[in-house]
Amino acid sequence: MGTTVAAPKPDNIEKITVYNILFIIGLCHLLNDALQAVIPAMFPILERSMGLTFTQLGLISFTLNMVSSVMQPVVGFYTDKKPIPYALPLGLTSSMLGMFFLAFAPSFETILLCVFFIGLGSAVFHPEGSRVAYMAAGNRRGLAQSIYQVGGNSGQALAPLMTALVLAKLGQAGAAWFTIFGGVAVALLFYIARWYSSRLVMYTPKKRKAQRQMNVESKKAIKGALLIIIFLIFARSWYISAISNFYAFYTIQNYEASISQSQSYIFLFLLMGAVGTFLGGPLADRFGKRNVILFSMLGTVPFSLALPYVSPLLAYVFLALIGLVLMSSFSVTVVYAQELVPGKIGTMSGLTVGLAFGMGAIGGVALGFFIDKIGLNPTIISVGFLPIFGLLTFLLPKDERIQEWYK
């Protein structure tokens, strides 16, 4: 499973790829994101059982993702200066408790409170989890980040399937079964935290000098590149939010699908997104991160524009292709940002991943509002144009240029 060397020397510590740690942190990411993804997967159930409007459903998504997005960069910034290994199991404990009480929440306000604690746990987990992946990566950062991120995407893909198998039968109370995921993750993260603590004794970042030089000579280029990354994350996150939160309603309305059948569309989209996330890292290591980001955005456009007009069967095919292509840049975007600003691993992870959650949160509220005002079908048609923002990728500095900044 892993490459283990007894008492590795500090000079060689960053060159060793520790696969067992990568797979465990990836599994924990799967369990963490499965808890989060249960929330939007429950929307059809909550809408029927509690009579919630699309705007209220959007506010639930907003609370979950905004708490996570706002806190992730804060946690990452703090832990860049003072890492906290045991924050990982503590964060998952918060998510586990939030999920348990969500199963018995009697009102919309109580649901928001439970979702707050789930989002808080995720905010703590993601930047520190990304740091663990970075420290265990050795010389294979693209692959390492893909292993870590594909865990999260796989967890998101499992939630609709679990909804069809569990929540569709048990209703809101069935959410209590998902606390088992949280308990397993907490136990594994105590093991990760012990490894993380021992690694900190030997691990020393080596790019402080390069970062200072980069800040002086290329400050404007860095800010411009990060701004473009933000726009790309905006486009990708809003589209993913539209599909994961509201496409189930589209299939129910247009294809006369049941709740369980509607979740199969979301499951396939997220499952292929997980596959795309895994493939993106190795492809970026070979063909360049900028090229993979460009392909993932523009390659999605034909399918996203055509999706609202295809048959129920062809919709499965198009959703699979969209998930595969669009999500291939998810982990790559994180690594690209980390290499833009080395030495700020947690901050850049919190910014990119947290921003994705934040954009998804805003998108959930905005899209829910648009659906209430102009209708479901026009909204789904409109979001198909979002991947066109991928044209901005041409303005990003190439991988070779970033490498030259650190020679």
Coordinates of C-alpha atoms in Angstrom, one line a residue:
M1 CA 0.0 0.0 0.0
G2 CA 2.6 2.5 1.0
T3 CA 6.3 3.3 0.7
T4 CA 7.6 3.2 4.3
V5 CA 11.1 4.0 5.3
A6 CA 12.2 3.8 8.9
A7 CA 13.2 7.1 10.4
P8 CA 13.5 9.0 7.1
K9 CA 16.0 11.8 7.0
P10 CA 14.6 15.4 7.1
D11 CA 16.4 16.2 3.8
N12 CA 14.5 13.4 2.1
I13 CA 11.1 13.6 3.9
E14 CA 9.4 15.6 1.1
K15 CA 10.5 13.1 -1.6
I16 CA 8.7 10.1 -0.1
T17 CA 5.2 9.3 -1.3
V18 CA 3.3 7.7 1.6
Y19 CA 0.5 5.9 -0.2
N20 CA -1.2 4.4 2.9
I21 CA -1.7 7.9 4.4
L22 CA -3.0 9.2 1.1
F23 CA -5.5 6.4 0.8
I24 CA -6.7 6.8 4.4
I25 CA -7.1 10.6 4.2
G26 CA -8.9 10.0 0.9
L27 CA -11.3 7.6 2.6
C28 CA -11.9 10.2 5.4
H29 CA -12.6 12.8 2.7
L30 CA -15.1 10.4 1.3
L31 CA -16.9 10.0 4.6
N32 CA -16.8 13.7 5.4
D33 CA -18.2 14.7 2.0
A34 CA -20.8 12.0 2.1
L35 CA -22.2 13.6 5.3
Q36 CA -22.3 17.0 3.5
A37 CA -23.9 15.6 0.4
V38 CA -26.7 14.1 2.3
I39 CA -28.1 17.6 2.8
P40 CA -28.9 18.4 -0.9
A41 CA -29.9 14.8 -1.5
M42 CA -32.6 15.2 1.2
F43 CA -34.1 18.2 -0.5
P44 CA -37.0 16.3 -2.2
I45 CA -37.8 14.7 1.1
L46 CA -37.7 17.9 3.1
E47 CA -39.7 19.7 0.4
R48 CA -42.5 17.2 0.7
S49 CA -42.5 16.4 4.4
M50 CA -42.0 20.0 5.7
G51 CA -43.4 22.0 2.7
L52 CA -40.2 24.0 2.2
T53 CA -40.0 26.4 -0.8
F54 CA -37.1 26.3 -3.2
T55 CA -35.8 29.5 -1.6
Q56 CA -35.7 27.8 1.8
L57 CA -33.9 24.8 0.3
G58 CA -31.4 27.3 -1.2
L59 CA -30.9 28.8 2.2
I60 CA -30.1 25.4 3.7
S61 CA -27.5 24.9 1.0
F62 CA -26.3 28.5 1.6
T63 CA -25.8 27.8 5.3
L64 CA -24.0 24.6 4.8
N65 CA -21.6 25.8 2.1
M66 CA -21.1 29.4 3.3
V67 CA -20.0 28.3 6.8
S68 CA -17.6 25.9 5.3
S69 CA -16.3 28.4 2.7
V70 CA -15.8 31.3 5.1
M71 CA -14.0 29.2 7.7
Q72 CA -11.8 27.2 5.4
P73 CA -9.4 30.0 4.4
V74 CA -9.4 31.2 8.1
V75 CA -8.5 27.7 9.3
G76 CA -5.9 27.3 6.6
F77 CA -4.3 30.6 7.3
Y78 CA -4.0 29.8 11.0
T79 CA -2.7 26.3 10.6
D80 CA -0.1 27.4 8.0
K81 CA 1.5 29.2 11.0
K82 CA 0.5 26.7 13.7
P83 CA -0.6 23.3 12.4
I84 CA -3.2 21.5 14.6
P85 CA -3.2 17.7 13.7
Y86 CA -6.0 16.8 16.2
A87 CA -8.3 19.4 14.7
L88 CA -9.1 16.7 12.1
P89 CA -11.0 14.3 14.3
L90 CA -12.6 17.2 16.3
G91 CA -14.0 18.6 13.0
L92 CA -15.5 15.3 12.0
T93 CA -17.1 15.0 15.5
S94 CA -18.9 18.3 14.9
S95 CA -20.2 17.0 11.5
M96 CA -21.3 13.7 13.0
L97 CA -23.3 15.4 15.8
G98 CA -24.9 17.8 13.3
M99 CA -26.0 14.9 11.2
F100 CA -27.5 13.0 14.1
F101 CA -29.6 15.9 15.3
L102 CA -30.6 16.7 11.7
A103 CA -32.4 13.4 11.6
F104 CA -34.8 14.7 14.4
A105 CA -34.9 18.4 13.6
P106 CA -38.6 19.6 13.9
S107 CA -38.4 22.9 12.1
F108 CA -36.6 24.8 9.3
E109 CA -34.7 26.9 11.9
T110 CA -33.4 23.7 13.6
I111 CA -32.3 22.3 10.3
L112 CA -30.2 25.4 9.7
L113 CA -28.5 25.0 13.1
C114 CA -27.7 21.4 12.4
V115 CA -26.4 22.2 9.0
F116 CA -24.2 24.9 10.6
F117 CA -22.3 22.3 12.6
I118 CA -21.9 20.1 9.6
G119 CA -20.4 23.0 7.7
L120 CA -18.1 23.9 10.6
G121 CA -16.7 20.4 10.7
S122 CA -16.1 20.4 7.0
A123 CA -14.3 23.8 7.3
V124 CA -11.9 22.4 9.8
F125 CA -11.3 19.1 7.8
H126 CA -10.6 20.3 4.3
P127 CA -7.5 22.6 4.7
E128 CA -5.9 20.2 7.2
G129 CA -6.8 17.2 5.1
S130 CA -5.2 18.9 2.0
R131 CA -2.1 19.6 4.1
V132 CA -1.8 15.9 5.0
A133 CA -2.1 15.0 1.3
Y134 CA 0.6 17.5 0.4
M135 CA 2.9 16.2 3.1
A136 CA 2.4 12.6 2.0
A137 CA 2.7 13.4 -1.7
G138 CA 6.4 13.3 -2.2
N139 CA 7.2 14.2 -5.8
R140 CA 3.7 13.3 -7.0
R141 CA 1.6 16.2 -6.0
G142 CA -1.0 16.0 -8.8
L143 CA -1.6 12.3 -8.1
A144 CA -1.7 12.8 -4.3
Q145 CA -4.2 15.7 -4.5
S146 CA -6.3 13.6 -6.9
I147 CA -6.4 10.7 -4.4
Y148 CA -7.4 13.1 -1.7
Q149 CA -10.0 14.9 -3.7
V150 CA -11.5 11.9 -5.4
G151 CA -12.4 10.7 -1.9
G152 CA -14.6 13.8 -1.5
N153 CA -16.2 13.4 -4.9
S154 CA -16.9 9.8 -4.3
G155 CA -18.6 10.7 -1.0
Q156 CA -20.8 13.2 -2.8
A157 CA -21.7 10.6 -5.4
L158 CA -22.6 8.1 -2.7
A159 CA -25.1 10.4 -1.0
P160 CA -27.8 10.3 -3.7
L161 CA -27.5 6.5 -3.8
M162 CA -27.9 6.3 0.0
T163 CA -30.9 8.7 -0.3
A164 CA -32.5 6.3 -2.8
L165 CA -31.8 3.3 -0.6
V166 CA -32.3 4.8 2.9
L167 CA -33.9 8.2 3.1
A168 CA -36.5 7.5 0.4
K169 CA -37.8 4.6 2.7
L170 CA -37.1 6.0 6.2
G171 CA -37.5 9.7 5.5
Q172 CA -35.7 12.4 7.5
A173 CA -35.0 10.1 10.4
G174 CA -32.9 7.9 8.2
A175 CA -30.2 10.6 8.3
A176 CA -29.2 9.2 11.7
W177 CA -27.7 6.1 9.9
F178 CA -25.2 8.4 8.3
T179 CA -23.6 9.2 11.7
I180 CA -21.9 5.8 11.3
F181 CA -19.8 7.4 8.5
G182 CA -18.8 10.1 10.9
G183 CA -17.8 7.7 13.6
V184 CA -15.6 5.7 11.3
A185 CA -14.0 8.9 10.0
V186 CA -13.2 10.1 13.5
A187 CA -11.5 6.9 14.4
L188 CA -9.3 7.0 11.2
L189 CA -8.5 10.6 11.7
F190 CA -7.0 9.9 15.2
Y191 CA -4.5 7.6 13.4
I192 CA -3.9 10.3 10.8
A193 CA -3.4 12.9 13.5
R194 CA -0.7 10.8 15.2
W195 CA 1.2 10.5 11.8
Y196 CA 0.7 14.2 11.1
S197 CA 2.2 15.1 14.5
S198 CA 5.3 12.9 14.0
R199 CA 5.8 14.3 10.5
L200 CA 5.8 17.9 11.7
V201 CA 8.9 17.2 13.7
M202 CA 10.8 16.5 10.5
Y203 CA 8.9 18.5 7.9
T204 CA 10.2 22.0 7.0
P205 CA 8.9 24.0 4.1
K206 CA 11.8 25.0 1.7
K207 CA 10.2 27.7 -0.4
R208 CA 10.0 30.7 1.9
K209 CA 12.8 32.5 0.0
A210 CA 11.3 31.8 -3.4
Q211 CA 8.0 33.0 -2.1
R212 CA 9.4 36.4 -1.0
Q213 CA 11.1 36.8 -4.4
M214 CA 7.9 35.9 -6.1
N215 CA 5.9 38.4 -4.1
V216 CA 8.3 41.2 -5.1
E217 CA 8.8 40.4 -8.8
S218 CA 5.4 38.9 -9.8
K219 CA 2.8 40.3 -7.3
K220 CA 0.5 41.6 -10.0
A221 CA 0.7 38.3 -12.0
I222 CA -0.2 36.3 -8.9
K223 CA -3.2 38.5 -8.1
G224 CA -4.4 38.3 -11.7
A225 CA -4.0 34.5 -11.8
L226 CA -5.9 34.1 -8.5
L227 CA -8.7 36.4 -9.7
I228 CA -9.1 34.2 -12.8
I229 CA -9.1 31.1 -10.7
I230 CA -11.9 32.6 -8.7
F231 CA -14.0 33.2 -11.8
L232 CA -13.4 29.7 -13.0
I233 CA -14.4 28.3 -9.6
F234 CA -17.5 30.5 -9.7
A235 CA -18.6 29.0 -13.1
R236 CA -17.9 25.4 -12.1
S237 CA -19.4 25.6 -8.7
W238 CA -22.7 27.3 -9.8
Y239 CA -23.1 24.6 -12.5
I240 CA -22.4 21.8 -10.1
S241 CA -24.8 23.4 -7.6
A242 CA -27.6 23.6 -10.2
I243 CA -27.2 19.9 -11.1
S244 CA -26.7 18.5 -7.6
N245 CA -29.4 20.6 -5.9
F246 CA -32.1 21.0 -8.5
Y247 CA -31.7 18.6 -11.4
A248 CA -33.6 15.9 -9.5
F249 CA -36.6 18.2 -9.6
Y250 CA -36.1 18.7 -13.3
T251 CA -36.2 14.9 -13.9
I252 CA -39.3 14.6 -11.7
Q253 CA -41.1 17.4 -13.6
N254 CA -39.9 16.6 -17.2
Y255 CA -39.3 12.9 -17.1
E256 CA -41.9 11.9 -14.5
A257 CA -39.2 10.3 -12.5
S258 CA -39.7 9.1 -8.9
I259 CA -37.5 10.4 -6.1
S260 CA -35.4 7.3 -6.2
Q261 CA -35.1 7.5 -10.0
S262 CA -34.2 11.2 -9.9
Q263 CA -31.4 10.5 -7.5
S264 CA -29.9 8.0 -10.0
Y265 CA -29.1 11.0 -12.4
I266 CA -27.3 12.9 -9.6
F267 CA -25.5 9.7 -8.5
L268 CA -24.1 9.1 -12.1
F269 CA -23.1 12.8 -12.4
L270 CA -21.2 12.8 -9.1
L271 CA -19.8 9.3 -9.6
M272 CA -18.3 10.3 -13.0
G273 CA -17.2 13.5 -11.4
A274 CA -15.2 11.5 -8.9
V275 CA -13.6 9.5 -11.8
G276 CA -12.7 12.8 -13.5
T277 CA -11.2 14.2 -10.3
F278 CA -8.9 11.2 -10.0
L279 CA -7.8 11.3 -13.7
G280 CA -7.2 15.1 -13.6
G281 CA -4.2 14.9 -11.3
P282 CA -2.1 12.4 -13.3
L283 CA -3.1 14.1 -16.5
A284 CA -1.9 17.4 -15.0
D285 CA 1.4 15.9 -14.0
R286 CA 1.9 14.8 -17.6
F287 CA 0.2 17.5 -19.7
G288 CA 0.3 20.5 -17.4
K289 CA -2.2 21.9 -14.9
R290 CA -3.3 24.9 -17.0
N291 CA -4.0 22.7 -20.0
V292 CA -6.2 20.3 -17.9
I293 CA -8.1 23.3 -16.4
L294 CA -8.7 24.7 -19.9
F295 CA -9.9 21.3 -21.3
S296 CA -12.2 20.6 -18.4
M297 CA -14.1 23.9 -18.8
L298 CA -14.4 24.2 -22.5
G299 CA -14.9 20.5 -23.1
T300 CA -18.0 20.7 -21.0
V301 CA -19.7 23.4 -23.0
P302 CA -21.3 21.3 -25.8
F303 CA -22.9 18.8 -23.3
S304 CA -24.1 21.4 -20.8
L305 CA -25.8 23.4 -23.5
A306 CA -27.5 20.3 -25.0
L307 CA -28.5 18.7 -21.7
P308 CA -31.9 20.3 -21.2
Y309 CA -33.1 19.2 -24.7
V310 CA -32.2 15.5 -24.6
S311 CA -34.2 12.4 -23.8
P312 CA -34.3 10.8 -20.3
L313 CA -31.9 8.1 -21.5
L314 CA -29.5 10.4 -23.3
A315 CA -29.5 12.6 -20.2
Y316 CA -27.6 9.9 -18.3
V317 CA -24.9 9.9 -21.0
F318 CA -24.6 13.7 -21.1
L319 CA -24.5 14.0 -17.3
A320 CA -21.8 11.3 -17.1
L321 CA -19.7 13.2 -19.7
I322 CA -20.2 16.5 -18.0
G323 CA -19.2 15.1 -14.6
L324 CA -16.1 13.4 -16.0
V325 CA -14.8 16.4 -17.9
L326 CA -15.9 19.3 -15.7
M327 CA -14.5 17.7 -12.4
S328 CA -11.2 16.8 -13.9
S329 CA -9.9 20.2 -12.9
F330 CA -11.1 20.1 -9.3
S331 CA -7.9 18.8 -7.7
V332 CA -5.7 20.4 -10.4
T333 CA -7.1 23.9 -9.4
V334 CA -6.0 23.3 -5.8
V335 CA -2.4 22.2 -6.8
Y336 CA -2.1 25.1 -9.3
A337 CA -3.0 27.6 -6.6
Q338 CA -0.6 26.0 -4.1
E339 CA 2.2 26.3 -6.6
L340 CA 1.3 29.9 -7.3
V341 CA 1.8 30.7 -3.6
P342 CA 4.1 28.1 -2.1
G343 CA 4.4 27.9 1.7
K344 CA 0.7 28.7 2.0
I345 CA -0.6 25.2 1.6
G346 CA -3.6 25.4 4.0
T347 CA -4.5 29.0 2.9
M348 CA -4.6 28.1 -0.8
S349 CA -6.5 24.9 -0.2
G350 CA -8.9 26.8 2.0
L351 CA -9.3 29.5 -0.6
T352 CA -9.9 27.2 -3.6
V353 CA -11.9 24.4 -2.0
G354 CA -13.6 26.8 0.4
L355 CA -14.4 29.2 -2.4
A356 CA -15.9 26.4 -4.3
F357 CA -18.3 25.7 -1.4
G358 CA -19.0 29.4 -1.0
M359 CA -19.8 29.9 -4.7
G360 CA -22.0 26.8 -4.5
A361 CA -23.7 28.3 -1.4
I362 CA -24.5 31.5 -3.2
G363 CA -25.5 29.6 -6.2
G364 CA -27.9 27.5 -4.2
V365 CA -29.7 30.5 -3.0
A366 CA -29.6 32.4 -6.3
L367 CA -30.7 29.4 -8.3
G368 CA -33.5 28.6 -5.9
F369 CA -34.7 32.2 -6.2
F370 CA -34.5 32.1 -10.0
I371 CA -36.5 28.8 -10.1
D372 CA -39.2 30.4 -7.9
K373 CA -39.3 33.5 -10.1
I374 CA -38.8 32.3 -13.7
G375 CA -39.2 28.5 -13.5
L376 CA -37.1 25.4 -13.3
N377 CA -36.6 24.8 -17.0
P378 CA -35.3 28.3 -18.0
T379 CA -32.9 28.2 -15.0
I380 CA -31.5 24.8 -16.1
I381 CA -31.1 26.0 -19.7
S382 CA -29.3 29.2 -18.5
V383 CA -26.7 27.6 -16.3
G384 CA -25.6 25.5 -19.3
F385 CA -23.7 28.6 -20.5
L386 CA -21.5 28.9 -17.3
P387 CA -18.6 26.7 -18.5
I388 CA -17.9 29.2 -21.3
F389 CA -16.1 31.2 -18.6
G390 CA -13.3 28.6 -19.2
L391 CA -12.1 30.9 -22.0
L392 CA -10.5 32.9 -19.1
T393 CA -8.0 30.0 -18.7
F394 CA -6.0 31.4 -21.7
L395 CA -5.0 34.3 -19.4
L396 CA -3.5 32.1 -16.7
P397 CA 0.3 31.8 -16.6
K398 CA 1.6 28.5 -18.0
D399 CA 3.1 25.9 -15.7
E400 CA 6.6 26.6 -17.1
R401 CA 6.4 30.2 -16.2
I402 CA 5.4 29.5 -12.6
Q403 CA 8.4 27.1 -12.4
E404 CA 10.7 29.8 -13.7
W405 CA 9.7 32.1 -10.8
Y406 CA 11.2 29.6 -8.3
K407 CA 14.5 28.8 -10.0

